[in-house]
Amino acid sequence: MITKPKGCHDIYGIEAKKWKYVNNLIDAVCERYNYQFIRTPIFESTELFHRGVGESSDIVTKETYDFIDRGDRKMTLRPEGTAGVVRSYIENKMYGEASQPVKLYYNGTMYRYERPQSGRDRELTQFGIEVLGSDDPMIDAEVISIAVNIYKLIGLQGIKVNINSLGDKESRDHYRKALVEYFTPHIDEMCEDCKNRLEKNPLRILDCKVDCDSEIMKKAPKITDYLNDESKKRFEQVQKYLSLLDIDYVVNPKIVRGLDYYDHTVFEIEAMVEDFGSQNVLGAGGRYNSLVKELGGPEIPGMGFAMGLGRLMLAIEKEDIKLPIDHSMDVFVMYVSDTEKDYATTLVQELRMNGFKVDTEYTGRGLKAQFKQADRLNSKFLIILNDEDLKNNEIKVKDNTTKEEETVELDYLMYYLDEKLSLEEECDCGCDHSDHECNGNCHCHDEDSIEF
Ligand code: HAM
């Protein structure tokens, strides 16, 4: 048997429905915040990630899927979304568009050659947003609030928002110097990776998973003590806007992030659920005011985040959240004879084209087994075709809940089903009518209507 690669998943059945629900919710939320969907390639030139994500990051040094294509070009499966979005922003000159800032979101698979475990995959799905063209701290707070509000809308209770500031270049230079001075006498007691980090990027030492609990690490200087006045003021403003948006957060000076492009605000949102496991960062991001320039564009600031949707699904499962997923069919069409089957073929198409969710029999089962199949599919109504009825331009419709059966004129069938099915659905917008009576002004039936 050929099996799927390590660290990858097949998503189907009820699990696929949950993913679809979450994806629809994400689309609806992004629509409300006026973020535009962007799709960039799953593979890009290797150089993009080296320059974008950073030469010294674990992602680039240990985790990329690299390959040489048939034209001898060095390519890499994207390990994250920011570098590709920024590349596209520059290549398509989005900085020249009339409407600024440019607010983008994406939802797609990323690839990291990591050691797979619960919540850590080799093929992972990230939903992410990137705002380009505004340095306003209000944007930092908006970006964090989008992530938090998505978790809230899904119903997660246990989340913790950790924020920190890496400051501007001057603050980071001072801090880097302080870290080198502090860690140099202790470096022999630390792991091999940290030895390299001390030379290449001492900030990264604070992100070490091996030495994180050591005394040396605990007593290390904190970035918050090295922020210059401007960076401090900026960080205070971000916190003011977060409070205005009613977002609970803690300032955690240990958050430095594993990618090289950040400055000023960085954040991580943790799942605080029992048994979640060590991979508990649901989403993370920050500001990257030098990345556009670094990748060959003008000096334009950016801010964004990405959340792992696999980890979100795990949190939904651990918190035992029942997503409002519709498992029902509107109508199941049943038949026995060949002429009834011919009629069923056209009828199901007509019903589907009129907006009903419809299925029928495809495996030659008898009527009894068809009733069972209709129950399995949670069909609300059954249409039982019969040659005699069809000759009289009639059709039998059974309400599968009340078990009441009515004979309906063929010409009237669509209206009949429309009325019956809308009566079944109570309007949940608080407008006090049933679904079919609602005049629509309340927007309760917009496809992406979600209550905040
Ligand atoms: P990141 O922290 O590398 O940031 O990844 C963001 C999120 O993706 C993580 O918090 C986690 O939920 C999920 N994730 C990462 N690696 C894995 C994995 N191996 N398996 C499952 N889930 C994973 C970024 O990717 C940045 N591009 C975020 C960003 C956007 N910063 C600014 N804009």
XYZ file of C-alpha atoms and ligand atoms in Angstrom:
485
model
C 0.000 0.000 0.000
C 1.271 3.466 -0.854
C 0.857 5.711 2.180
C 0.838 9.490 2.597
C 4.145 11.215 3.371
C 5.101 11.716 7.043
C 3.644 14.825 8.653
C 0.826 15.160 6.075
C -2.903 14.571 6.454
C -5.901 13.428 4.412
C -8.864 15.599 5.344
C -12.270 14.210 4.444
C -15.764 13.462 5.802
C -16.834 15.375 8.936
C -13.287 16.735 9.364
C -13.466 18.307 5.883
C -16.799 19.915 6.819
C -15.197 21.475 9.897
C -12.343 22.859 7.784
C -14.864 24.272 5.322
C -16.794 25.947 8.125
C -13.614 27.528 9.510
C -12.503 28.655 6.030
C -15.913 30.266 5.380
C -15.755 32.043 8.732
C -12.258 33.331 7.936
C -13.448 34.629 4.534
C -16.420 36.371 6.168
C -14.292 38.011 8.870
C -11.681 39.202 6.347
C -14.474 40.628 4.200
C -15.706 42.670 7.179
C -12.248 44.028 7.918
C -11.803 44.797 4.194
C -8.900 42.421 3.566
C -8.510 41.149 -0.026
C -7.725 37.510 -0.822
C -4.358 36.846 -2.464
C -3.037 33.567 -3.896
C 0.683 33.259 -4.532
C 2.634 30.215 -5.843
C 3.286 27.222 -3.587
C 6.896 27.255 -4.770
C 9.131 30.267 -5.249
C 12.806 30.818 -5.958
C 14.958 29.623 -3.045
C 16.575 33.055 -2.807
C 13.270 34.658 -1.794
C 13.128 32.675 1.446
C 16.824 33.093 2.201
C 16.492 36.858 1.912
C 12.955 37.050 3.277
C 12.693 34.606 6.170
C 16.417 34.926 7.009
C 19.648 32.946 6.550
C 19.966 32.225 10.273
C 16.384 31.115 10.928
C 15.706 27.447 11.707
C 13.180 27.417 8.865
C 15.793 28.239 6.230
C 18.751 26.364 7.734
C 16.951 23.117 8.566
C 13.410 22.925 7.313
C 12.911 23.907 3.678
C 11.928 21.522 0.883
C 14.371 22.579 -1.835
C 14.586 21.246 -5.369
C 16.215 22.035 -8.685
C 13.657 22.266 -11.475
C 14.190 20.927 -15.003
C 15.553 24.308 -16.028
C 18.256 24.102 -13.329
C 16.617 26.769 -11.158
C 16.803 26.528 -7.349
C 13.255 26.342 -6.030
C 11.707 25.959 -2.562
C 8.237 24.889 -1.430
C 7.045 27.878 0.591
C 7.618 27.392 4.342
C 5.438 30.434 5.160
C 3.318 33.028 3.371
C 4.795 36.461 4.148
C 7.811 36.341 1.810
C 5.663 35.331 -1.204
C 3.031 37.991 -0.485
C 5.689 40.702 -0.148
C 7.367 39.478 -3.363
C 3.997 39.748 -5.143
C 3.343 43.197 -3.600
C 6.635 44.463 -5.026
C 6.400 42.673 -8.386
C 2.853 43.933 -8.996
C 3.687 47.433 -7.716
C 0.760 47.368 -5.296
C 2.393 50.279 -3.455
C 1.297 52.415 -6.411
C -2.416 51.603 -5.993
C -4.694 54.486 -5.058
C -6.139 52.739 -2.029
C -3.604 52.373 0.798
C -2.711 50.544 2.955
C -2.919 47.274 1.029
C -4.639 44.725 3.266
C -4.262 41.120 2.094
C -5.102 37.634 3.365
C -4.194 34.129 2.259
C -5.083 30.597 3.197
C -2.963 27.746 1.906
C -0.487 24.962 2.462
C 3.096 25.564 3.576
C 5.920 23.011 3.812
C 8.479 22.562 6.593
C 10.737 19.557 7.044
C 10.162 19.294 10.807
C 9.980 16.318 13.132
C 6.259 15.541 12.999
C 4.242 15.395 16.225
C 0.783 16.486 17.313
C 0.339 20.052 15.994
C 3.591 19.970 14.057
C 3.271 18.874 10.434
C 5.381 18.869 7.310
C 2.460 20.021 5.199
C 0.652 22.663 7.246
C -2.150 25.044 6.372
C -1.844 28.686 7.356
C -4.374 31.470 7.205
C -2.489 34.734 7.292
C -2.903 38.446 6.767
C -0.423 41.116 5.724
C -0.933 44.889 5.819
C 1.501 46.870 3.703
C 1.847 50.636 3.679
C 0.984 51.729 7.218
C 3.188 52.145 10.267
C 0.242 53.162 12.456
C 0.217 51.242 15.795
C -3.553 51.035 15.294
C -2.843 48.531 12.488
C -0.723 46.391 14.845
C -3.694 46.213 17.206
C -6.164 45.529 14.364
C -4.040 42.637 13.080
C -3.828 41.066 16.549
C -7.551 41.614 17.082
C -8.463 39.801 13.852
C -6.696 36.671 15.067
C -8.272 36.938 18.518
C -11.751 37.609 17.118
C -11.570 34.586 14.835
C -10.734 32.377 17.825
C -13.562 34.008 19.791
C -16.091 33.529 16.960
C -15.159 29.879 16.749
C -15.794 29.625 20.474
C -12.283 28.980 21.863
C -12.135 29.884 25.549
C -8.514 29.155 26.410
C -6.261 31.543 24.548
C -3.478 33.798 25.802
C -2.110 36.707 23.764
C 1.611 37.374 24.403
C 3.000 40.577 22.963
C 6.469 42.098 22.927
C 8.394 44.787 21.106
C 11.748 44.235 19.412
C 12.003 47.998 18.952
C 13.656 49.815 16.082
C 17.136 49.100 14.711
C 18.894 51.285 17.294
C 17.164 49.548 20.208
C 17.901 46.116 18.769
C 21.570 46.991 18.174
C 21.935 47.972 21.858
C 20.122 44.871 22.960
C 22.169 42.608 20.676
C 25.349 44.022 22.188
C 24.043 43.412 25.708
C 23.131 39.828 24.800
C 26.582 39.096 23.345
C 28.224 40.492 26.498
C 25.920 38.454 28.705
C 26.030 35.123 26.870
C 29.722 35.016 25.821
C 31.044 33.840 29.243
C 28.311 31.135 29.388
C 28.342 29.943 25.802
C 30.217 26.680 26.504
C 27.314 25.587 28.708
C 24.824 26.095 25.905
C 23.708 24.002 22.924
C 25.499 23.906 19.544
C 22.738 25.942 17.855
C 23.100 28.707 20.454
C 26.855 28.844 19.822
C 26.116 29.617 16.156
C 23.337 32.022 17.093
C 25.679 34.061 19.279
C 27.645 34.952 16.149
C 24.860 35.199 13.590
C 21.799 36.426 15.493
C 22.045 36.544 19.319
C 18.329 37.421 19.657
C 17.563 33.970 18.358
C 19.203 32.436 21.468
C 16.138 33.512 23.441
C 14.013 31.337 21.120
C 16.073 28.198 21.904
C 13.944 25.164 22.700
C 16.895 23.291 24.309
C 18.167 25.870 26.780
C 14.907 27.726 27.390
C 14.542 26.636 31.032
C 18.167 27.137 32.083
C 19.148 29.696 34.762
C 21.366 31.470 32.218
C 18.397 32.026 29.974
C 16.144 33.159 32.811
C 18.575 35.880 33.875
C 19.288 37.148 30.342
C 18.748 40.878 29.652
C 15.228 41.805 28.528
C 14.547 43.708 25.312
C 12.011 45.913 27.088
C 14.914 47.455 29.065
C 16.704 48.401 25.850
C 13.928 50.099 23.861
C 14.694 53.708 23.023
C 12.058 56.374 23.794
C 10.467 56.247 20.352
C 10.141 52.450 20.363
C 8.777 52.533 23.933
C 6.183 55.125 22.950
C 5.173 53.098 19.915
C 4.756 49.953 22.014
C 2.606 51.870 24.524
C 0.391 53.042 21.676
C -0.099 49.475 20.437
C -1.165 48.528 23.959
C -3.551 51.480 24.140
C -5.271 50.377 20.916
C -5.422 46.771 22.112
C -7.193 47.950 25.270
C -9.594 50.059 23.196
C -10.377 46.934 21.187
C -10.938 45.031 24.428
C -8.181 42.510 23.711
C -6.647 40.877 26.790
C -2.895 40.482 26.475
C 0.288 40.065 28.496
C 3.637 41.661 27.745
C 6.087 38.780 27.475
C 9.694 39.892 26.843
C 10.648 36.317 25.888
C 8.774 36.481 22.591
C 11.399 37.126 19.901
C 9.988 34.935 17.040
C 11.897 32.519 14.862
C 11.974 34.541 11.651
C 14.464 37.304 10.910
C 12.213 39.986 9.471
C 10.556 41.408 12.579
C 10.910 44.762 14.313
C 8.718 46.579 16.851
C 5.567 44.565 17.688
C 5.741 40.770 17.838
C 3.069 38.488 19.249
C 2.115 34.861 19.790
C -1.283 33.457 20.716
C -1.122 30.353 22.875
C -3.732 27.658 23.404
C -4.336 27.300 27.145
C -6.093 23.945 26.908
C -5.245 20.898 28.950
C -3.476 18.135 26.995
C -2.808 20.371 24.038
C 0.831 19.328 23.846
C 3.967 21.355 23.355
C 3.019 22.819 19.963
C 0.580 25.235 21.532
C 1.198 28.432 19.558
C -1.992 28.812 17.556
C -0.928 31.890 15.656
C 1.829 34.455 15.580
C 3.127 37.463 13.759
C 4.480 40.946 13.995
C 5.709 44.048 12.268
C 8.332 43.935 9.520
C 9.228 47.454 8.446
C 12.392 46.509 6.514
C 11.269 43.432 4.600
C 9.830 45.171 1.519
C 13.111 47.040 1.028
C 15.137 43.910 1.803
C 13.331 42.131 -1.041
C 14.024 44.919 -3.519
C 10.997 47.173 -3.062
C 10.612 50.697 -1.700
C 10.860 51.471 2.019
C 7.364 50.430 3.042
C 6.273 49.083 6.440
C 4.381 45.838 6.945
C 2.516 43.984 9.691
C 0.883 40.575 9.696
C 0.285 37.210 11.287
C -0.389 33.603 10.383
C -2.357 30.946 12.227
C -1.922 27.210 11.767
C -5.326 25.823 10.879
C -4.333 22.281 11.897
C -3.549 23.549 15.420
C -6.836 25.459 15.436
C -8.690 22.225 14.578
C -6.861 20.515 17.424
C -7.947 23.295 19.826
C -11.558 22.944 18.598
C -11.349 19.225 19.349
C -9.667 19.645 22.759
C -12.206 22.270 23.872
C -14.990 20.029 22.521
C -16.541 22.828 20.476
C -19.512 21.785 18.357
C -19.313 23.788 15.144
C -22.710 24.612 13.606
C -22.329 22.312 10.630
C -25.394 21.401 8.582
C -25.450 17.645 8.019
C -28.849 17.543 6.331
C -30.173 17.217 2.768
C -33.295 19.026 1.603
C -34.654 16.263 -0.583
C -33.889 12.636 -1.452
C -35.498 11.465 -4.715
C -36.512 7.773 -4.787
C -37.536 5.560 -7.723
C -37.814 1.918 -8.827
C -38.638 1.547 -12.553
C -36.465 2.672 -15.484
C -38.960 5.371 -16.516
C -39.051 6.672 -12.935
C -35.241 6.699 -12.970
C -35.238 8.747 -16.204
C -37.615 11.198 -14.578
C -35.454 11.291 -11.414
C -32.408 12.192 -13.538
C -34.017 15.389 -14.822
C -35.883 16.190 -11.597
C -32.775 16.191 -9.355
C -31.049 18.538 -11.801
C -34.048 20.902 -11.816
C -34.237 20.882 -8.026
C -30.491 21.524 -7.698
C -30.624 24.361 -10.226
C -33.414 25.873 -8.117
C -31.169 25.908 -5.072
C -32.180 22.761 -3.204
C -29.646 20.360 -1.723
C -30.652 17.079 -3.342
C -29.457 13.503 -3.714
C -30.874 10.339 -5.255
C -30.228 6.610 -5.702
C -27.213 5.435 -7.756
C -26.578 1.830 -6.724
C -29.759 -0.043 -7.762
C -31.111 -0.399 -4.212
C -34.753 -1.288 -3.577
C -37.177 1.210 -2.010
C -36.601 -0.011 1.569
C -32.851 0.514 1.300
C -33.443 3.907 -0.322
C -35.447 4.996 2.745
C -32.464 3.973 4.891
C -30.064 5.914 2.675
C -32.310 9.015 2.923
C -32.181 8.719 6.733
C -28.400 8.322 6.643
C -28.210 11.577 4.694
C -30.629 13.304 7.128
C -32.924 14.201 4.270
C -35.738 16.531 5.356
C -38.068 15.561 2.499
C -38.460 12.461 0.344
C -39.843 12.437 -3.181
C -41.117 8.987 -4.026
C -41.525 8.731 -7.800
C -44.227 6.513 -9.187
C -45.168 5.959 -12.881
C -48.916 6.274 -12.135
C -48.493 9.626 -10.351
C -46.256 10.962 -13.121
C -48.907 10.159 -15.734
C -51.277 12.393 -13.696
C -48.640 15.145 -13.422
C -48.351 14.525 -9.691
C -45.619 13.593 -7.281
C -45.537 12.212 -3.712
C -43.614 14.226 -1.163
C -43.019 12.937 2.348
C -41.900 15.071 5.269
C -39.214 12.823 6.764
C -39.632 14.332 10.237
C -43.423 14.254 10.667
C -43.749 11.305 8.226
C -46.739 13.091 6.630
C -47.113 12.433 2.921
C -48.771 14.751 0.402
C -49.478 14.469 -3.315
C -48.283 17.610 -5.028
C -48.943 18.855 -8.567
C -45.719 18.772 -10.605
C -46.017 22.422 -11.641
C -46.310 23.430 -7.995
C -43.422 21.296 -6.643
C -40.734 24.013 -6.433
C -43.032 26.457 -4.585
C -44.206 23.684 -2.294
C -40.694 22.657 -1.277
C -39.543 26.249 -1.024
C -42.323 27.085 1.394
C -41.985 23.922 3.478
C -38.207 24.200 3.800
C -38.150 27.886 4.671
C -40.857 27.387 7.261
C -38.633 24.793 8.890
C -35.789 27.252 9.388
C -36.386 29.744 12.139
C -34.782 33.065 11.473
C -31.937 33.430 13.960
C -31.190 37.113 13.425
C -33.428 38.293 16.220
C -35.840 39.882 13.715
C -38.733 37.849 15.047
C -39.896 36.138 11.857
C -39.383 32.786 10.328
C -36.795 32.550 7.581
C -39.182 32.902 4.624
C -40.981 35.924 6.078
C -37.876 37.945 6.777
C -37.692 40.815 4.316
C -33.911 40.611 4.229
C -33.234 44.091 5.605
C -31.697 42.523 8.660
C -29.007 40.776 6.500
C -29.563 37.623 8.483
C -29.512 35.519 5.338
C -26.390 36.905 3.768
C -24.230 33.912 2.998
C -21.439 35.107 5.225
C -23.515 36.550 8.027
C -21.661 35.986 11.271
C -22.414 37.555 14.591
C -19.493 39.230 16.305
P 5.273 31.148 12.204
O 5.321 31.416 13.646
O 6.422 30.433 11.610
O 5.043 32.550 11.483
O 3.964 30.327 11.876
C 2.692 30.820 12.203
C 1.821 29.706 12.723
O 1.787 28.608 11.807
C 2.315 29.070 14.013
O 1.920 29.845 15.125
C 1.605 27.725 13.991
O 0.253 27.858 14.412
C 1.617 27.392 12.510
N 2.727 26.476 12.208
C 4.011 26.789 11.975
N 4.738 25.669 11.743
C 3.884 24.628 11.835
C 4.011 23.211 11.671
N 5.158 22.627 11.351
N 2.896 22.454 11.817
C 1.711 23.011 12.114
N 1.527 24.333 12.272
C 2.595 25.139 12.127
C 4.953 32.704 10.146
O 4.827 31.791 9.375
C 4.917 34.146 9.720
N 4.872 34.179 8.258
C 3.739 34.859 10.331
C 3.653 36.282 9.886
C 2.862 36.789 8.925
N 4.369 37.281 10.379
C 4.033 38.401 9.739
N 3.130 38.100 8.841
